[in-house]
Coordinates of C-alpha atoms in Angstrom, one line a residue:
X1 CA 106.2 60.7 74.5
X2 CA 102.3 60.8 75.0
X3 CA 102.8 60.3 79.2
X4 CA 105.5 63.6 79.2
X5 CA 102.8 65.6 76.9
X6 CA 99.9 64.8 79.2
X7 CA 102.2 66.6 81.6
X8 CA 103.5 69.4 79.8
X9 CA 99.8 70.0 78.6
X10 CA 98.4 70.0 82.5
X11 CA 101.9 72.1 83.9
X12 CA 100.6 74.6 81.3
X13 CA 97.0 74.2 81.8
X14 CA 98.1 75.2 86.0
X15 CA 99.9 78.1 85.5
X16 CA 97.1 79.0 83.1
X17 CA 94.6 78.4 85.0
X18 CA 96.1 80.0 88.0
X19 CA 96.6 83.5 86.4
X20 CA 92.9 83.5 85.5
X21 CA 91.5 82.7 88.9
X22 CA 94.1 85.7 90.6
X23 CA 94.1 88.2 87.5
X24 CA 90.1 87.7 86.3
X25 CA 87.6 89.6 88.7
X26 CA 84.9 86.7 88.2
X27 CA 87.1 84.7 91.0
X28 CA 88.5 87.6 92.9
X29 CA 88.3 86.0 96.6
X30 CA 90.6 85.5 98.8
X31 CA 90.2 81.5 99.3
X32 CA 90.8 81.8 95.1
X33 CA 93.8 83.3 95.7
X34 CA 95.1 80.1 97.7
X35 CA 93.8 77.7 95.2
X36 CA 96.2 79.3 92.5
X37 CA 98.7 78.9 94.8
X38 CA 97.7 75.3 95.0
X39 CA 97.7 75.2 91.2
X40 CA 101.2 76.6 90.6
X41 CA 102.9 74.6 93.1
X42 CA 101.4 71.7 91.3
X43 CA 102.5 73.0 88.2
X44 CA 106.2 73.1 89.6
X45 CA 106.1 69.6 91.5
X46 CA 105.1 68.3 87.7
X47 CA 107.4 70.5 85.6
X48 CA 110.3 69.3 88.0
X49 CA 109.1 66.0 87.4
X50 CA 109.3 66.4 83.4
X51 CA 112.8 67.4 83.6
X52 CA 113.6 64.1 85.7
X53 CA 112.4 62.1 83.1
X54 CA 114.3 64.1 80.4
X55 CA 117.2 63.9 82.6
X56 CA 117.5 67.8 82.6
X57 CA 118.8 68.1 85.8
X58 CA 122.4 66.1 84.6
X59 CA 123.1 68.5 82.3
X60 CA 121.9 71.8 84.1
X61 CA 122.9 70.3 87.9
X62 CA 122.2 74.2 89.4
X63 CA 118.1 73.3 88.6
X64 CA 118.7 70.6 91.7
X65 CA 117.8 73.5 93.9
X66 CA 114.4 73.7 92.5
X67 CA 114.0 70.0 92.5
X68 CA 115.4 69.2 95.8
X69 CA 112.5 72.0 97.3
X70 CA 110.1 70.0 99.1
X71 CA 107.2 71.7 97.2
X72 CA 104.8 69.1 98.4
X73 CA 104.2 70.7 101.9
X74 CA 103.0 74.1 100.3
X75 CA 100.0 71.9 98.8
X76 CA 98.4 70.9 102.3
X77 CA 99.0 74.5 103.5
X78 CA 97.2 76.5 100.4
X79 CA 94.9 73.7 100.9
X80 CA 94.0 74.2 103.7
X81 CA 93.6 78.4 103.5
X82 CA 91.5 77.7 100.9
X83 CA 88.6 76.5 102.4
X84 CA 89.0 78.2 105.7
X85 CA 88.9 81.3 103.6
X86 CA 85.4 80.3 102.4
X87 CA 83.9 79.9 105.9
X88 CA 82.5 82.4 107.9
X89 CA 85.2 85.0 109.0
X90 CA 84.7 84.6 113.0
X91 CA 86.8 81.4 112.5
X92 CA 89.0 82.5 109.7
X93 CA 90.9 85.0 111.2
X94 CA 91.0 82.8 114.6
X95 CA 93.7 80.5 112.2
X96 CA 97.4 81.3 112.6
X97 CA 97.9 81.1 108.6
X98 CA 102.0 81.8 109.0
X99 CA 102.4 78.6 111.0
X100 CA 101.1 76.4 107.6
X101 CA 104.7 77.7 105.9
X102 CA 106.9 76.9 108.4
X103 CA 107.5 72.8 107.7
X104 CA 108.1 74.0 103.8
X105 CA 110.3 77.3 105.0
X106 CA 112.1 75.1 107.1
X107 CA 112.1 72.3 104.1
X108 CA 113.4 74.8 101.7
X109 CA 116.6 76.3 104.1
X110 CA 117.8 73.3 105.3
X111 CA 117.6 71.3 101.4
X112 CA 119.1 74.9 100.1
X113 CA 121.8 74.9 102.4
X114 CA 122.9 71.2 101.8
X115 CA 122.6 72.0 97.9
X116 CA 125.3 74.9 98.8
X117 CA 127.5 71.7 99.3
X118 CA 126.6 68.8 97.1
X119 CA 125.4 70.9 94.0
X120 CA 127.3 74.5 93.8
X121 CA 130.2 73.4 95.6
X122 CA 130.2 76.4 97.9
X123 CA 131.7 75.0 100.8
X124 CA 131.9 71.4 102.4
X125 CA 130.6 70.0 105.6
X126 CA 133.0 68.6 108.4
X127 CA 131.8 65.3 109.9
X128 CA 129.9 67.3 112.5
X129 CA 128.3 69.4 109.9
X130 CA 127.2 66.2 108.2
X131 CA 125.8 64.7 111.4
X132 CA 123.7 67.6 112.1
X133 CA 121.9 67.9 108.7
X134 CA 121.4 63.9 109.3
X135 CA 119.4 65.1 112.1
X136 CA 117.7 68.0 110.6
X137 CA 116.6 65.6 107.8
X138 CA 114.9 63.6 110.4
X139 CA 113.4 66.3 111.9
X140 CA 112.0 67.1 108.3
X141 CA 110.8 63.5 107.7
X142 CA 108.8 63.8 111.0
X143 CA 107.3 67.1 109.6
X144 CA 106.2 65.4 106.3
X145 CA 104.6 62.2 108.4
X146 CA 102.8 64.9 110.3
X147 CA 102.2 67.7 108.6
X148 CA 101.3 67.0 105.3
X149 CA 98.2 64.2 106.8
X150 CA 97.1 67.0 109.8
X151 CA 95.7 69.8 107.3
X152 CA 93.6 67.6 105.3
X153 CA 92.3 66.2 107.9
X154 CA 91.3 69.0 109.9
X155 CA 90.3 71.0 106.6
X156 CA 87.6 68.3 107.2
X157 CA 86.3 69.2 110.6
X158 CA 86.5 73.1 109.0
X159 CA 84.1 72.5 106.2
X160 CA 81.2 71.5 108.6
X161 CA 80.9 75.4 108.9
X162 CA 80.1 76.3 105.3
X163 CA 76.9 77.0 104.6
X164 CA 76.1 76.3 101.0
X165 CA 75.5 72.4 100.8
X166 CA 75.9 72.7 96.9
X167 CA 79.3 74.9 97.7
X168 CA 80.2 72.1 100.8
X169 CA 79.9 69.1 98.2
X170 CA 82.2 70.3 95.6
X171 CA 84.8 71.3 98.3
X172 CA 84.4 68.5 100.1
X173 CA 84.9 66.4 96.8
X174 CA 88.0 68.6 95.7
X175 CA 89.5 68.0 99.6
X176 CA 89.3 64.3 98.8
X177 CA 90.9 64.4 95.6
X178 CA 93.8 66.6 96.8
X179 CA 94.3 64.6 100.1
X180 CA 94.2 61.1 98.7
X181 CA 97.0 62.2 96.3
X182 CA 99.2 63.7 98.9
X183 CA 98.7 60.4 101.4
X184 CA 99.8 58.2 98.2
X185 CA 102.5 60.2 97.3
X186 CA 104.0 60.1 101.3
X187 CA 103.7 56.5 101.8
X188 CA 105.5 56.1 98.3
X189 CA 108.1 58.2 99.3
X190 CA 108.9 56.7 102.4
X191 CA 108.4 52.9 101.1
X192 CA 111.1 54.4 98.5
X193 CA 112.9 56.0 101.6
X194 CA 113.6 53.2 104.0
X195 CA 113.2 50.0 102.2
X196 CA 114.4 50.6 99.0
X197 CA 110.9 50.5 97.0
X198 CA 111.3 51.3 93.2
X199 CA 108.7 54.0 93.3
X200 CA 109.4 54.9 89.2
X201 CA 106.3 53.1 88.8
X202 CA 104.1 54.8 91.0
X203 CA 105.0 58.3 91.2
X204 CA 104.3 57.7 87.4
X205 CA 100.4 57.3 88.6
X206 CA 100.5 60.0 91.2
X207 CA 101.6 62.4 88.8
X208 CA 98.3 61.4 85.8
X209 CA 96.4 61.7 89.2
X210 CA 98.0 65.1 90.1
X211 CA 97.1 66.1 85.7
X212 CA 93.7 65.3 86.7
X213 CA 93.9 67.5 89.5
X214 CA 94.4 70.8 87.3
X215 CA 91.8 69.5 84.7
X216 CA 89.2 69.1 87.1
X217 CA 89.4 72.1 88.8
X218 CA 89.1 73.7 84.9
X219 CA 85.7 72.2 84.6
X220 CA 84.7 72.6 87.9
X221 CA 86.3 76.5 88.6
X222 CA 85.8 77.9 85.1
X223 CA 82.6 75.5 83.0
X224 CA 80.6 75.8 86.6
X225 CA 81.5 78.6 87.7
X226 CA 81.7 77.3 91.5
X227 CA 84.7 79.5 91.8
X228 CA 82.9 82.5 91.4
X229 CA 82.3 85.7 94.3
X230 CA 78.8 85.4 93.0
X231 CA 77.8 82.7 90.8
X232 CA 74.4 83.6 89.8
X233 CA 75.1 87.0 88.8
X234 CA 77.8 86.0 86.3
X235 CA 75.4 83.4 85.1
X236 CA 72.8 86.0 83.7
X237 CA 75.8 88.5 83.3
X238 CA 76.9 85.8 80.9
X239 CA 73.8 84.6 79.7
X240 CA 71.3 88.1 79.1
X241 CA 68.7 86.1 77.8
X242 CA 67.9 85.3 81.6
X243 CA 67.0 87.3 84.4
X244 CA 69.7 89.5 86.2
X245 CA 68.6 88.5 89.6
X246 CA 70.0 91.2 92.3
X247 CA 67.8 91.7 95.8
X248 CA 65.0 94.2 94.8
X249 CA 65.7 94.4 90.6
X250 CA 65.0 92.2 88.1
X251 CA 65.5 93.2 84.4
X252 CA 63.9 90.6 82.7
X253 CA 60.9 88.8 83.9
X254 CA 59.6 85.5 81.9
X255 CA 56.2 87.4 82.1
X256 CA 57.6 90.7 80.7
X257 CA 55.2 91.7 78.1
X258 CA 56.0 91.7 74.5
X259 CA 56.0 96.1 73.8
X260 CA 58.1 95.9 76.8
X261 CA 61.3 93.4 75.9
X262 CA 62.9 96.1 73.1
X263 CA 63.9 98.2 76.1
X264 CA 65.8 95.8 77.7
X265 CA 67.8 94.2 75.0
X266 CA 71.3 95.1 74.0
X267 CA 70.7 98.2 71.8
X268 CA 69.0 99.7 74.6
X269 CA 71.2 102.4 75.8
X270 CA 70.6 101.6 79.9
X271 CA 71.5 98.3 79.3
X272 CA 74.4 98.8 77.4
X273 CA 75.5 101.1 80.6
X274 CA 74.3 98.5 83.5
X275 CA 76.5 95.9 81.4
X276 CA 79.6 98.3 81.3
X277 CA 79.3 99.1 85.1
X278 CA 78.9 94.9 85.5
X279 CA 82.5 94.8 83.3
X280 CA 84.0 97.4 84.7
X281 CA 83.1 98.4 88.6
X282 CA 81.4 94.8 89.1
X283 CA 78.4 96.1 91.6
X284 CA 77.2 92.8 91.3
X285 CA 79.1 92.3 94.2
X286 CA 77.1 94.7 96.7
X287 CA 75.1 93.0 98.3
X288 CA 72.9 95.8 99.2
X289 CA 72.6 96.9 95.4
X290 CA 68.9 97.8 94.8
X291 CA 66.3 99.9 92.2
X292 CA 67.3 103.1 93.5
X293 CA 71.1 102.4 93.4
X294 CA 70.6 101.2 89.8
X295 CA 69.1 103.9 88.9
X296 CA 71.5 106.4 90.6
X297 CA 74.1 104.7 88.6
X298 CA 72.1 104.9 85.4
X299 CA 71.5 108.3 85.9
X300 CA 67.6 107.9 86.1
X301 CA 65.0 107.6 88.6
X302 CA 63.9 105.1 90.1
X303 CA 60.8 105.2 88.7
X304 CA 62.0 105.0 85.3
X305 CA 64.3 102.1 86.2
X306 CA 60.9 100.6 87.8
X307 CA 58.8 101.1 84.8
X308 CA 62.5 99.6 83.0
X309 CA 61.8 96.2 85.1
X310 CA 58.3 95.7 84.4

C-alpha cells in the first residue's frame, strides 16, 4: 500500500511538475520543454506500472495498448534534446532531432498493430504474418540494445560544450541518474527476456529509483532554480530585498544611503511598475536591457531612473 502510494504520489508530482516547467515563464526554454517531456513519459511508464500491480489491465484489456507502448525509448531521446538544447546553437541545430523518435515510432506501430490482434480482436495473423512480426520484434530488440545506451552516452561527449561549470555539474549529475536507470532497466528486461529471470523484484527498485527521478528534479528545477532562462534575475525578482542585477542598472545597492531606500521599496510607484513589467512582459530576459531602456519603460528619464539607483 505505502510502495503503490510512493508511486501514485511521484506520477502526480511528474505531470505536475511538467506543466509548470512548459506553462510557467520562469522555465520557458526550449531544452525545458524536453525535460517535461522527459517527466510525463516517466509519469506514464509508472502509472502503467500502478495498474500492473492492481491488475487493471485484466479487467480493462483495451488499456494493453498503452502498456504494451515501449515508452522507455522516448526517455533517451527527450534526454538527449534536452541538453543539446542548452549548448551553444552552432551545434544544436547541426542534430537531426526527428531521427531520436524513430526506434519509439517504430516501437509504437509495430506493438499497435500486433495489439489489433491479440487485444481488440480486429483481425488475426496467418503463419506468415506471425513470422514477420517475429522478425520485426527482433529488429525492435536490437533498437532497444542500441538505442536506448547510444544517447546517453553521447549526451556525454555533448555536455563538454556547455559553458557554465555550475550549469555542467548539475546536468552532468542529472545525465547519470537518468542513464543508470535506463541501463538497469534494459539488462533487466532482457535477463527477464531470454532466460526467464523473475524481474518482479527488480523493476520494483527501478521504479523507487525512477520516483526519485521526479523528486529530484523538483528540488533541483524548482527550490534552485537551475531550470531557469535566467537564474539570477528571478532570484532578486523573488527576493527584493537584494539587488536586481541587470548589465548597466542596479536598484538596490548594499551602500544605498538610508533617505534613499523609501524610493525603492514596494509602495514606490516605479517599482511597483518595473515589478509588473518583470510579471508580465519579463524584460529580464533582454540581454541588452539597460538604464535608458528602464527608464523608457518607466516612462522617465534616464536621469531620474539614475538618481532612482543611487
Amino acid at each position: 500500500m505505502i510502495y503503490t502510494t510512493l508511486l501514485n504520489i511521484a506520477v502526480f508530482q511528474g505531470i505536475i511538475l511538467g506543466l509548470v516547467i512548459l506553462k510557467s515563464s520562469l522555465f520557458n526554454s526550449n531544452s525545458n520543454k524536453y525535460l517535461a517531456y522527459l517527466l510525463f513519459t516517466l509519469s506514464i511508464i509508472l502509472l502503467n506500472y500502478v495498474f500492473e500491480l492492481h491488475h487493471v489491465f485484466a479487467s480493462y484489456p483495451l488499456l494493453h495498448f498503452t502498456d504494451n507502448i515501449n515508452w522507455v525509448f522516448l526517455m533517451p531521446a527527450f534526454l538527449f534534446l534536452f541538453i543539446i538544447n542548452r549548448i551553444d546553437h552552432t551545434r544544436k541545430y547541426k542534430q537531426k532531432k526527428y531521427l531520436c523518435f524513430i526506434p519509439f515510432a517504430f516501437s509504437a506501430i509495430l506493438n499497435i498493430i500486433n495489439d489489433l490482434d491479440h487485444v481488440a480482436g480486429v483481425y488475426t495473423f496467418s503463419e506468415t504474418g506471425i513470422t514477420i512480426i517475429q522478425i520485426l520484434n527482433l529488429i525492435q530488440i536490437f533498437l532497444a540494445i542500441t538505442f536506448i545506451p547510444f544517447l546517453p552516452i553521447y549526451s556525454y561527449f555533448m555536455i563538454r560544450h556547455l559553458k557554465d561549470s555550475q550549469e555542467k555539474k548539475w546536468i552532468l549529475t542529472f545525465l547519470t541518474i537518468v542513464s543508470s536507470v535506463l541501463f538497469v532497466w534494459l539488462i533487466t528486461a532482457l535477463a527477464g527476456l531470454f532466460f526467464n529471470y523473475d524481474i518482479s523484484s527488480t523493476m520494483r527498485v527501478i521504479a523507487l529509483l525512477a520516483t526519485f527521478i521526479i523528486h529530484w528534479t523538483a528540488y533541483i528545477g524548482i527550490y534552485k532554480y537551475k531550470l531557469a532562462k535566467n537564474r539570477e534575475a528571478i532570484y532578486n525578482f523573488l527576493n527584493p530585498d537584494s539587488a536586481i542585477s541587470y548589465p548597466d542598472l542596479q536598484i538596490v545597492e548594499s551602500s544605498t544611503p538610508q533617505e534613499y531606500k523609501e524610493s525603492i521599496t514596494v509602495d514606490n510607484l516605479y517599482f511597483q511598475k518595473l515589478e509588473l513589467l518583470c510579471k508580465e512582459q519579463h524584460i529580464y530576459t533582454d540581454s541588452t536591457l539597460n538604464r535608458e531602456k528602464v527608464a523608457e519603460k518607466l516612462g522617465i528619464s534616464a536621469g531620474n531612473c539614475k538618481h532612482n539607483n543611487r
